[in-house]
């Protein structure tokens, strides 16, 4: 039987506030939630109970794990985000939301989503590239949803805009079980320049456990 003990205490999940047109997206959100429960990992996410966000958070909550939703005050009305799931932390704006989710999490996973999901995903990838954090970043590539994004990244590598080292920040897998396993095995790399960078605001984006490393 596979050892389900994880090195992660909490994973941040980025995903759509819509459910998407394919049932496989919704199924993947539920399966990811169940995988976190099986590995005894808590969830931090953008709050609310609508779309894929609601499915993954409810699955984690139903499994008995802690759910932390971080949401700007403007988005708290139920007609926008639905009923709260688990603990809710209200923040002032979108920038504070992302910083708080990043600080609380030990790793990041993106399910299918739209502009907001991509913006959150690319920011934590950029932070990793710059050495602001050393946390793994994964794409749950359901039915090849992220194939076009990965092709774009590979093209940027070929054209000299992204280094091969930075390309390896992104971990991709078609199933939750496979993705979490790869995140567990991830070892961060930094080039000679970024390894020497010192960020004054790094404490705003990392957990206490990472500060000690």
JSON list of C-alpha atoms in Angstrom, two decimals:
[
{"chain": "A", "resi": 1, "resn": "UNK", "atom": "CA", "xyz": [0.00, 0.00, 0.00]},
{"chain": "A", "resi": 2, "resn": "UNK", "atom": "CA", "xyz": [1.32, 3.45, -0.95]},
{"chain": "A", "resi": 3, "resn": "UNK", "atom": "CA", "xyz": [2.55, 5.65, 1.88]},
{"chain": "A", "resi": 4, "resn": "UNK", "atom": "CA", "xyz": [0.21, 8.63, 1.87]},
{"chain": "A", "resi": 5, "resn": "UNK", "atom": "CA", "xyz": [2.19, 10.77, 4.31]},
{"chain": "A", "resi": 6, "resn": "UNK", "atom": "CA", "xyz": [3.04, 14.08, 2.66]},
{"chain": "A", "resi": 7, "resn": "UNK", "atom": "CA", "xyz": [5.76, 16.66, 3.18]},
{"chain": "A", "resi": 8, "resn": "UNK", "atom": "CA", "xyz": [3.11, 19.31, 2.51]},
{"chain": "A", "resi": 9, "resn": "UNK", "atom": "CA", "xyz": [0.86, 20.64, 5.25]},
{"chain": "A", "resi": 10, "resn": "UNK", "atom": "CA", "xyz": [-1.29, 22.74, 2.93]},
{"chain": "A", "resi": 11, "resn": "UNK", "atom": "CA", "xyz": [-1.58, 23.13, -0.84]},
{"chain": "A", "resi": 12, "resn": "UNK", "atom": "CA", "xyz": [-2.98, 26.15, -2.63]},
{"chain": "A", "resi": 13, "resn": "UNK", "atom": "CA", "xyz": [-5.32, 25.33, -5.50]},
{"chain": "A", "resi": 14, "resn": "UNK", "atom": "CA", "xyz": [-6.06, 27.82, -8.28]},
{"chain": "A", "resi": 15, "resn": "UNK", "atom": "CA", "xyz": [-9.11, 27.03, -10.40]},
{"chain": "A", "resi": 16, "resn": "UNK", "atom": "CA", "xyz": [-12.17, 28.38, -12.12]},
{"chain": "A", "resi": 17, "resn": "UNK", "atom": "CA", "xyz": [-15.21, 29.86, -10.42]},
{"chain": "A", "resi": 18, "resn": "UNK", "atom": "CA", "xyz": [-17.03, 28.20, -13.32]},
{"chain": "A", "resi": 19, "resn": "UNK", "atom": "CA", "xyz": [-17.42, 24.42, -13.67]},
{"chain": "A", "resi": 20, "resn": "UNK", "atom": "CA", "xyz": [-16.41, 24.24, -17.32]},
{"chain": "A", "resi": 21, "resn": "UNK", "atom": "CA", "xyz": [-18.23, 22.44, -20.10]},
{"chain": "A", "resi": 22, "resn": "UNK", "atom": "CA", "xyz": [-16.67, 18.99, -19.58]},
{"chain": "A", "resi": 23, "resn": "UNK", "atom": "CA", "xyz": [-17.65, 16.69, -16.75]},
{"chain": "A", "resi": 24, "resn": "UNK", "atom": "CA", "xyz": [-14.01, 15.60, -16.60]},
{"chain": "A", "resi": 25, "resn": "UNK", "atom": "CA", "xyz": [-13.02, 19.02, -15.22]},
{"chain": "A", "resi": 26, "resn": "UNK", "atom": "CA", "xyz": [-15.51, 18.68, -12.39]},
{"chain": "A", "resi": 27, "resn": "UNK", "atom": "CA", "xyz": [-14.46, 15.09, -11.73]},
{"chain": "A", "resi": 28, "resn": "UNK", "atom": "CA", "xyz": [-10.80, 16.17, -11.59]},
{"chain": "A", "resi": 29, "resn": "UNK", "atom": "CA", "xyz": [-11.59, 18.83, -8.99]},
{"chain": "A", "resi": 30, "resn": "UNK", "atom": "CA", "xyz": [-13.30, 16.28, -6.76]},
{"chain": "A", "resi": 31, "resn": "UNK", "atom": "CA", "xyz": [-10.49, 13.75, -7.27]},
{"chain": "A", "resi": 32, "resn": "UNK", "atom": "CA", "xyz": [-7.90, 16.36, -6.34]},
{"chain": "A", "resi": 33, "resn": "UNK", "atom": "CA", "xyz": [-9.81, 17.12, -3.16]},
{"chain": "A", "resi": 34, "resn": "UNK", "atom": "CA", "xyz": [-9.93, 13.43, -2.29]},
{"chain": "A", "resi": 35, "resn": "UNK", "atom": "CA", "xyz": [-6.21, 13.06, -3.00]},
{"chain": "A", "resi": 36, "resn": "UNK", "atom": "CA", "xyz": [-5.42, 15.88, -0.58]},
{"chain": "A", "resi": 37, "resn": "UNK", "atom": "CA", "xyz": [-7.59, 14.20, 2.06]},
{"chain": "A", "resi": 38, "resn": "UNK", "atom": "CA", "xyz": [-5.89, 10.84, 1.49]},
{"chain": "A", "resi": 39, "resn": "UNK", "atom": "CA", "xyz": [-2.47, 12.45, 1.94]},
{"chain": "A", "resi": 40, "resn": "UNK", "atom": "CA", "xyz": [-3.66, 14.46, 4.97]},
{"chain": "A", "resi": 41, "resn": "UNK", "atom": "CA", "xyz": [-3.07, 17.79, 3.24]},
{"chain": "A", "resi": 42, "resn": "UNK", "atom": "CA", "xyz": [-5.13, 20.89, 4.02]},
{"chain": "A", "resi": 43, "resn": "UNK", "atom": "CA", "xyz": [-6.39, 23.31, 1.36]},
{"chain": "A", "resi": 44, "resn": "UNK", "atom": "CA", "xyz": [-6.03, 27.03, 0.78]},
{"chain": "A", "resi": 45, "resn": "UNK", "atom": "CA", "xyz": [-7.95, 28.51, -2.13]},
{"chain": "A", "resi": 46, "resn": "UNK", "atom": "CA", "xyz": [-9.75, 31.63, -3.29]},
{"chain": "A", "resi": 47, "resn": "UNK", "atom": "CA", "xyz": [-12.89, 31.07, -1.22]},
{"chain": "A", "resi": 48, "resn": "UNK", "atom": "CA", "xyz": [-16.53, 30.41, -2.03]},
{"chain": "A", "resi": 49, "resn": "UNK", "atom": "CA", "xyz": [-18.51, 27.42, -3.21]},
{"chain": "A", "resi": 50, "resn": "UNK", "atom": "CA", "xyz": [-19.07, 28.01, -6.92]},
{"chain": "A", "resi": 51, "resn": "UNK", "atom": "CA", "xyz": [-17.54, 26.23, -9.90]},
{"chain": "A", "resi": 52, "resn": "UNK", "atom": "CA", "xyz": [-14.44, 24.07, -9.58]},
{"chain": "A", "resi": 53, "resn": "UNK", "atom": "CA", "xyz": [-13.48, 26.09, -6.50]},
{"chain": "A", "resi": 54, "resn": "UNK", "atom": "CA", "xyz": [-16.57, 24.83, -4.74]},
{"chain": "A", "resi": 55, "resn": "UNK", "atom": "CA", "xyz": [-16.06, 21.22, -5.80]},
{"chain": "A", "resi": 56, "resn": "UNK", "atom": "CA", "xyz": [-12.47, 20.91, -4.62]},
{"chain": "A", "resi": 57, "resn": "UNK", "atom": "CA", "xyz": [-13.09, 22.76, -1.37]},
{"chain": "A", "resi": 58, "resn": "UNK", "atom": "CA", "xyz": [-16.19, 20.74, -0.53]},
{"chain": "A", "resi": 59, "resn": "UNK", "atom": "CA", "xyz": [-14.35, 17.47, -1.22]},
{"chain": "A", "resi": 60, "resn": "UNK", "atom": "CA", "xyz": [-11.55, 18.46, 1.15]},
{"chain": "A", "resi": 61, "resn": "UNK", "atom": "CA", "xyz": [-13.98, 19.72, 3.79]},
{"chain": "A", "resi": 62, "resn": "UNK", "atom": "CA", "xyz": [-16.13, 16.59, 3.56]},
{"chain": "A", "resi": 63, "resn": "UNK", "atom": "CA", "xyz": [-12.99, 14.51, 4.03]},
{"chain": "A", "resi": 64, "resn": "UNK", "atom": "CA", "xyz": [-12.28, 16.16, 7.35]},
{"chain": "A", "resi": 65, "resn": "UNK", "atom": "CA", "xyz": [-9.32, 18.34, 6.34]},
{"chain": "A", "resi": 66, "resn": "UNK", "atom": "CA", "xyz": [-9.01, 22.05, 7.04]},
{"chain": "A", "resi": 67, "resn": "UNK", "atom": "CA", "xyz": [-10.12, 24.44, 4.28]},
{"chain": "A", "resi": 68, "resn": "UNK", "atom": "CA", "xyz": [-8.99, 28.06, 4.24]},
{"chain": "A", "resi": 69, "resn": "UNK", "atom": "CA", "xyz": [-10.65, 30.40, 1.76]},
{"chain": "A", "resi": 70, "resn": "UNK", "atom": "CA", "xyz": [-8.96, 33.75, 1.17]},
{"chain": "A", "resi": 71, "resn": "UNK", "atom": "CA", "xyz": [-11.26, 36.29, -0.41]},
{"chain": "A", "resi": 72, "resn": "UNK", "atom": "CA", "xyz": [-11.33, 40.06, -0.96]},
{"chain": "A", "resi": 73, "resn": "UNK", "atom": "CA", "xyz": [-14.11, 41.87, 0.90]},
{"chain": "A", "resi": 74, "resn": "UNK", "atom": "CA", "xyz": [-15.67, 43.01, -2.39]},
{"chain": "A", "resi": 75, "resn": "UNK", "atom": "CA", "xyz": [-16.24, 39.39, -3.48]},
{"chain": "A", "resi": 76, "resn": "UNK", "atom": "CA", "xyz": [-17.81, 38.14, -0.25]},
{"chain": "A", "resi": 77, "resn": "UNK", "atom": "CA", "xyz": [-21.52, 38.52, -1.14]},
{"chain": "A", "resi": 78, "resn": "UNK", "atom": "CA", "xyz": [-23.12, 35.08, -1.55]},
{"chain": "A", "resi": 79, "resn": "UNK", "atom": "CA", "xyz": [-24.55, 35.95, -4.96]},
{"chain": "A", "resi": 80, "resn": "UNK", "atom": "CA", "xyz": [-20.97, 36.23, -6.21]},
{"chain": "A", "resi": 81, "resn": "UNK", "atom": "CA", "xyz": [-19.11, 33.38, -4.49]},
{"chain": "A", "resi": 82, "resn": "UNK", "atom": "CA", "xyz": [-21.82, 31.24, -2.91]},
{"chain": "A", "resi": 83, "resn": "UNK", "atom": "CA", "xyz": [-21.78, 29.94, 0.65]},
{"chain": "A", "resi": 84, "resn": "UNK", "atom": "CA", "xyz": [-18.45, 29.79, 2.50]},
{"chain": "A", "resi": 85, "resn": "UNK", "atom": "CA", "xyz": [-16.68, 26.44, 2.93]},
{"chain": "A", "resi": 86, "resn": "UNK", "atom": "CA", "xyz": [-14.51, 25.97, 6.01]},
{"chain": "A", "resi": 87, "resn": "UNK", "atom": "CA", "xyz": [-12.57, 28.92, 7.41]},
{"chain": "A", "resi": 88, "resn": "UNK", "atom": "CA", "xyz": [-12.77, 32.22, 5.55]},
{"chain": "A", "resi": 89, "resn": "UNK", "atom": "CA", "xyz": [-10.14, 34.96, 5.74]},
{"chain": "A", "resi": 90, "resn": "UNK", "atom": "CA", "xyz": [-11.25, 38.30, 4.31]},
{"chain": "A", "resi": 91, "resn": "UNK", "atom": "CA", "xyz": [-8.58, 40.57, 2.84]},
{"chain": "A", "resi": 92, "resn": "UNK", "atom": "CA", "xyz": [-8.60, 44.05, 1.35]},
{"chain": "A", "resi": 93, "resn": "UNK", "atom": "CA", "xyz": [-7.78, 43.35, -2.30]},
{"chain": "A", "resi": 94, "resn": "UNK", "atom": "CA", "xyz": [-6.64, 40.83, -4.92]},
{"chain": "A", "resi": 95, "resn": "UNK", "atom": "CA", "xyz": [-2.94, 41.49, -4.30]},
{"chain": "A", "resi": 96, "resn": "UNK", "atom": "CA", "xyz": [-3.28, 40.71, -0.61]},
{"chain": "A", "resi": 97, "resn": "UNK", "atom": "CA", "xyz": [-5.32, 37.61, -1.48]},
{"chain": "A", "resi": 98, "resn": "UNK", "atom": "CA", "xyz": [-2.53, 36.17, -3.63]},
{"chain": "A", "resi": 99, "resn": "UNK", "atom": "CA", "xyz": [0.16, 37.02, -1.11]},
{"chain": "A", "resi": 100, "resn": "UNK", "atom": "CA", "xyz": [-1.78, 35.39, 1.72]},
{"chain": "A", "resi": 101, "resn": "UNK", "atom": "CA", "xyz": [-2.52, 32.22, -0.26]},
{"chain": "A", "resi": 102, "resn": "UNK", "atom": "CA", "xyz": [1.15, 31.98, -1.19]},
{"chain": "A", "resi": 103, "resn": "UNK", "atom": "CA", "xyz": [2.26, 32.48, 2.40]},
{"chain": "A", "resi": 104, "resn": "UNK", "atom": "CA", "xyz": [-0.11, 29.82, 3.70]},
{"chain": "A", "resi": 105, "resn": "UNK", "atom": "CA", "xyz": [0.74, 27.14, 1.10]},
{"chain": "A", "resi": 106, "resn": "UNK", "atom": "CA", "xyz": [3.61, 24.68, 0.73]},
{"chain": "A", "resi": 107, "resn": "UNK", "atom": "CA", "xyz": [2.84, 24.02, -2.95]},
{"chain": "A", "resi": 108, "resn": "UNK", "atom": "CA", "xyz": [0.53, 25.20, -5.73]},
{"chain": "A", "resi": 109, "resn": "UNK", "atom": "CA", "xyz": [-1.77, 23.33, -8.12]},
{"chain": "A", "resi": 110, "resn": "UNK", "atom": "CA", "xyz": [-3.77, 24.81, -10.99]},
{"chain": "A", "resi": 111, "resn": "UNK", "atom": "CA", "xyz": [-6.91, 23.09, -12.17]},
{"chain": "A", "resi": 112, "resn": "UNK", "atom": "CA", "xyz": [-8.57, 24.32, -15.38]},
{"chain": "A", "resi": 113, "resn": "UNK", "atom": "CA", "xyz": [-9.72, 27.91, -15.16]},
{"chain": "A", "resi": 114, "resn": "UNK", "atom": "CA", "xyz": [-9.75, 31.29, -16.90]},
{"chain": "A", "resi": 115, "resn": "UNK", "atom": "CA", "xyz": [-7.95, 34.60, -16.64]},
{"chain": "A", "resi": 116, "resn": "UNK", "atom": "CA", "xyz": [-7.80, 34.61, -12.84]},
{"chain": "A", "resi": 117, "resn": "UNK", "atom": "CA", "xyz": [-6.37, 31.11, -12.67]},
{"chain": "A", "resi": 118, "resn": "UNK", "atom": "CA", "xyz": [-3.73, 31.90, -15.28]},
{"chain": "A", "resi": 119, "resn": "UNK", "atom": "CA", "xyz": [-2.78, 35.16, -13.58]},
{"chain": "A", "resi": 120, "resn": "UNK", "atom": "CA", "xyz": [-2.35, 33.46, -10.20]},
{"chain": "A", "resi": 121, "resn": "UNK", "atom": "CA", "xyz": [-0.45, 30.55, -11.76]},
{"chain": "A", "resi": 122, "resn": "UNK", "atom": "CA", "xyz": [1.98, 32.66, -13.77]},
{"chain": "A", "resi": 123, "resn": "UNK", "atom": "CA", "xyz": [2.70, 34.91, -10.81]},
{"chain": "A", "resi": 124, "resn": "UNK", "atom": "CA", "xyz": [3.77, 32.05, -8.53]},
{"chain": "A", "resi": 125, "resn": "UNK", "atom": "CA", "xyz": [5.85, 30.61, -11.39]},
{"chain": "A", "resi": 126, "resn": "UNK", "atom": "CA", "xyz": [7.56, 33.99, -11.77]},
{"chain": "A", "resi": 127, "resn": "UNK", "atom": "CA", "xyz": [8.12, 34.21, -8.01]},
{"chain": "A", "resi": 128, "resn": "UNK", "atom": "CA", "xyz": [9.76, 30.78, -8.14]},
{"chain": "A", "resi": 129, "resn": "UNK", "atom": "CA", "xyz": [11.94, 31.84, -11.06]},
{"chain": "A", "resi": 130, "resn": "UNK", "atom": "CA", "xyz": [13.11, 34.89, -9.10]},
{"chain": "A", "resi": 131, "resn": "UNK", "atom": "CA", "xyz": [13.75, 32.94, -5.92]},
{"chain": "A", "resi": 132, "resn": "UNK", "atom": "CA", "xyz": [10.98, 34.60, -3.89]},
{"chain": "A", "resi": 133, "resn": "UNK", "atom": "CA", "xyz": [9.79, 31.12, -2.93]},
{"chain": "A", "resi": 134, "resn": "UNK", "atom": "CA", "xyz": [10.98, 27.54, -3.46]},
{"chain": "A", "resi": 135, "resn": "UNK", "atom": "CA", "xyz": [7.60, 25.83, -3.54]},
{"chain": "A", "resi": 136, "resn": "UNK", "atom": "CA", "xyz": [6.59, 23.42, -6.32]},
{"chain": "A", "resi": 137, "resn": "UNK", "atom": "CA", "xyz": [4.02, 24.50, -8.92]},
{"chain": "A", "resi": 138, "resn": "UNK", "atom": "CA", "xyz": [1.86, 21.96, -10.72]},
{"chain": "A", "resi": 139, "resn": "UNK", "atom": "CA", "xyz": [-0.65, 21.91, -13.56]},
{"chain": "A", "resi": 140, "resn": "UNK", "atom": "CA", "xyz": [-3.45, 19.35, -13.38]},
{"chain": "A", "resi": 141, "resn": "UNK", "atom": "CA", "xyz": [-3.62, 18.96, -17.15]},
{"chain": "A", "resi": 142, "resn": "UNK", "atom": "CA", "xyz": [-7.11, 17.48, -17.44]},
{"chain": "A", "resi": 143, "resn": "UNK", "atom": "CA", "xyz": [-7.85, 16.24, -20.97]},
{"chain": "A", "resi": 144, "resn": "UNK", "atom": "CA", "xyz": [-4.91, 18.28, -22.24]},
{"chain": "A", "resi": 145, "resn": "UNK", "atom": "CA", "xyz": [-6.45, 21.56, -21.06]},
{"chain": "A", "resi": 146, "resn": "UNK", "atom": "CA", "xyz": [-3.01, 23.12, -20.54]},
{"chain": "A", "resi": 147, "resn": "UNK", "atom": "CA", "xyz": [-1.33, 21.67, -23.64]},
{"chain": "A", "resi": 148, "resn": "UNK", "atom": "CA", "xyz": [-1.45, 25.01, -25.46]},
{"chain": "A", "resi": 149, "resn": "UNK", "atom": "CA", "xyz": [0.05, 26.84, -22.49]},
{"chain": "A", "resi": 150, "resn": "UNK", "atom": "CA", "xyz": [2.85, 24.29, -22.21]},
{"chain": "A", "resi": 151, "resn": "UNK", "atom": "CA", "xyz": [3.50, 24.60, -25.96]},
{"chain": "A", "resi": 152, "resn": "UNK", "atom": "CA", "xyz": [3.77, 28.37, -25.55]},
{"chain": "A", "resi": 153, "resn": "UNK", "atom": "CA", "xyz": [6.27, 27.94, -22.70]},
{"chain": "A", "resi": 154, "resn": "UNK", "atom": "CA", "xyz": [8.32, 25.48, -24.74]},
{"chain": "A", "resi": 155, "resn": "UNK", "atom": "CA", "xyz": [8.30, 27.94, -27.65]},
{"chain": "A", "resi": 156, "resn": "UNK", "atom": "CA", "xyz": [9.54, 30.67, -25.31]},
{"chain": "A", "resi": 157, "resn": "UNK", "atom": "CA", "xyz": [12.36, 28.35, -24.25]},
{"chain": "A", "resi": 158, "resn": "UNK", "atom": "CA", "xyz": [13.25, 27.64, -27.88]},
{"chain": "A", "resi": 159, "resn": "UNK", "atom": "CA", "xyz": [13.29, 31.37, -28.64]},
{"chain": "A", "resi": 160, "resn": "UNK", "atom": "CA", "xyz": [15.47, 32.22, -25.65]},
{"chain": "A", "resi": 161, "resn": "UNK", "atom": "CA", "xyz": [12.91, 33.99, -23.45]},
{"chain": "A", "resi": 162, "resn": "UNK", "atom": "CA", "xyz": [12.66, 31.28, -20.78]},
{"chain": "A", "resi": 163, "resn": "UNK", "atom": "CA", "xyz": [15.65, 29.30, -19.55]},
{"chain": "A", "resi": 164, "resn": "UNK", "atom": "CA", "xyz": [15.57, 25.50, -19.40]},
{"chain": "A", "resi": 165, "resn": "UNK", "atom": "CA", "xyz": [15.99, 25.79, -15.63]},
{"chain": "A", "resi": 166, "resn": "UNK", "atom": "CA", "xyz": [12.94, 28.04, -15.36]},
{"chain": "A", "resi": 167, "resn": "UNK", "atom": "CA", "xyz": [10.98, 25.68, -17.62]},
{"chain": "A", "resi": 168, "resn": "UNK", "atom": "CA", "xyz": [11.47, 22.91, -15.08]},
{"chain": "A", "resi": 169, "resn": "UNK", "atom": "CA", "xyz": [9.58, 24.95, -12.47]},
{"chain": "A", "resi": 170, "resn": "UNK", "atom": "CA", "xyz": [6.33, 23.81, -14.09]},
{"chain": "A", "resi": 171, "resn": "UNK", "atom": "CA", "xyz": [5.22, 20.28, -13.24]},
{"chain": "A", "resi": 172, "resn": "UNK", "atom": "CA", "xyz": [2.38, 18.80, -15.26]},
{"chain": "A", "resi": 173, "resn": "UNK", "atom": "CA", "xyz": [0.38, 15.58, -14.96]},
{"chain": "A", "resi": 174, "resn": "UNK", "atom": "CA", "xyz": [-3.04, 14.35, -16.15]},
{"chain": "A", "resi": 175, "resn": "UNK", "atom": "CA", "xyz": [-4.24, 12.98, -12.78]},
{"chain": "A", "resi": 176, "resn": "UNK", "atom": "CA", "xyz": [-4.25, 14.31, -9.24]},
{"chain": "A", "resi": 177, "resn": "UNK", "atom": "CA", "xyz": [-2.45, 11.29, -7.83]},
{"chain": "A", "resi": 178, "resn": "UNK", "atom": "CA", "xyz": [0.38, 11.50, -10.34]},
{"chain": "A", "resi": 179, "resn": "UNK", "atom": "CA", "xyz": [0.70, 15.28, -9.99]},
{"chain": "A", "resi": 180, "resn": "UNK", "atom": "CA", "xyz": [0.90, 15.30, -6.19]},
{"chain": "A", "resi": 181, "resn": "UNK", "atom": "CA", "xyz": [3.47, 12.53, -6.31]},
{"chain": "A", "resi": 182, "resn": "UNK", "atom": "CA", "xyz": [5.62, 14.60, -8.70]},
{"chain": "A", "resi": 183, "resn": "UNK", "atom": "CA", "xyz": [5.25, 17.67, -6.52]},
{"chain": "A", "resi": 184, "resn": "UNK", "atom": "CA", "xyz": [6.48, 15.64, -3.54]},
{"chain": "A", "resi": 185, "resn": "UNK", "atom": "CA", "xyz": [9.63, 14.75, -5.52]},
{"chain": "A", "resi": 186, "resn": "UNK", "atom": "CA", "xyz": [10.32, 18.27, -6.79]},
{"chain": "A", "resi": 187, "resn": "UNK", "atom": "CA", "xyz": [13.73, 19.79, -6.03]},
{"chain": "A", "resi": 188, "resn": "UNK", "atom": "CA", "xyz": [14.01, 23.53, -6.84]},
{"chain": "A", "resi": 189, "resn": "UNK", "atom": "CA", "xyz": [16.79, 24.81, -9.08]},
{"chain": "A", "resi": 190, "resn": "UNK", "atom": "CA", "xyz": [18.14, 28.34, -9.35]},
{"chain": "A", "resi": 191, "resn": "UNK", "atom": "CA", "xyz": [20.67, 29.83, -11.72]},
{"chain": "A", "resi": 192, "resn": "UNK", "atom": "CA", "xyz": [23.74, 31.71, -10.54]},
{"chain": "A", "resi": 193, "resn": "UNK", "atom": "CA", "xyz": [22.06, 35.12, -10.67]},
{"chain": "A", "resi": 194, "resn": "UNK", "atom": "CA", "xyz": [18.72, 34.38, -8.97]},
{"chain": "A", "resi": 195, "resn": "UNK", "atom": "CA", "xyz": [20.38, 32.34, -6.24]},
{"chain": "A", "resi": 196, "resn": "UNK", "atom": "CA", "xyz": [22.08, 35.54, -5.06]},
{"chain": "A", "resi": 197, "resn": "UNK", "atom": "CA", "xyz": [18.95, 37.71, -5.01]},
{"chain": "A", "resi": 198, "resn": "UNK", "atom": "CA", "xyz": [17.71, 38.88, -1.62]},
{"chain": "A", "resi": 199, "resn": "UNK", "atom": "CA", "xyz": [14.05, 39.89, -1.47]},
{"chain": "A", "resi": 200, "resn": "UNK", "atom": "CA", "xyz": [13.07, 42.24, 1.34]},
{"chain": "A", "resi": 201, "resn": "UNK", "atom": "CA", "xyz": [9.40, 41.20, 1.01]},
{"chain": "A", "resi": 202, "resn": "UNK", "atom": "CA", "xyz": [10.10, 37.46, 0.87]},
{"chain": "A", "resi": 203, "resn": "UNK", "atom": "CA", "xyz": [8.56, 36.98, 4.32]},
{"chain": "A", "resi": 204, "resn": "UNK", "atom": "CA", "xyz": [5.21, 38.09, 2.84]},
{"chain": "A", "resi": 205, "resn": "UNK", "atom": "CA", "xyz": [5.14, 35.12, 0.46]},
{"chain": "A", "resi": 206, "resn": "UNK", "atom": "CA", "xyz": [6.61, 32.19, 2.37]},
{"chain": "A", "resi": 207, "resn": "UNK", "atom": "CA", "xyz": [5.47, 30.05, 5.27]},
{"chain": "A", "resi": 208, "resn": "UNK", "atom": "CA", "xyz": [7.30, 29.83, 8.57]},
{"chain": "A", "resi": 209, "resn": "UNK", "atom": "CA", "xyz": [8.53, 26.34, 7.68]},
{"chain": "A", "resi": 210, "resn": "UNK", "atom": "CA", "xyz": [10.12, 27.60, 4.45]},
{"chain": "A", "resi": 211, "resn": "UNK", "atom": "CA", "xyz": [11.80, 30.53, 6.17]},
{"chain": "A", "resi": 212, "resn": "UNK", "atom": "CA", "xyz": [13.72, 28.00, 8.23]},
{"chain": "A", "resi": 213, "resn": "UNK", "atom": "CA", "xyz": [15.11, 26.28, 5.10]}
]
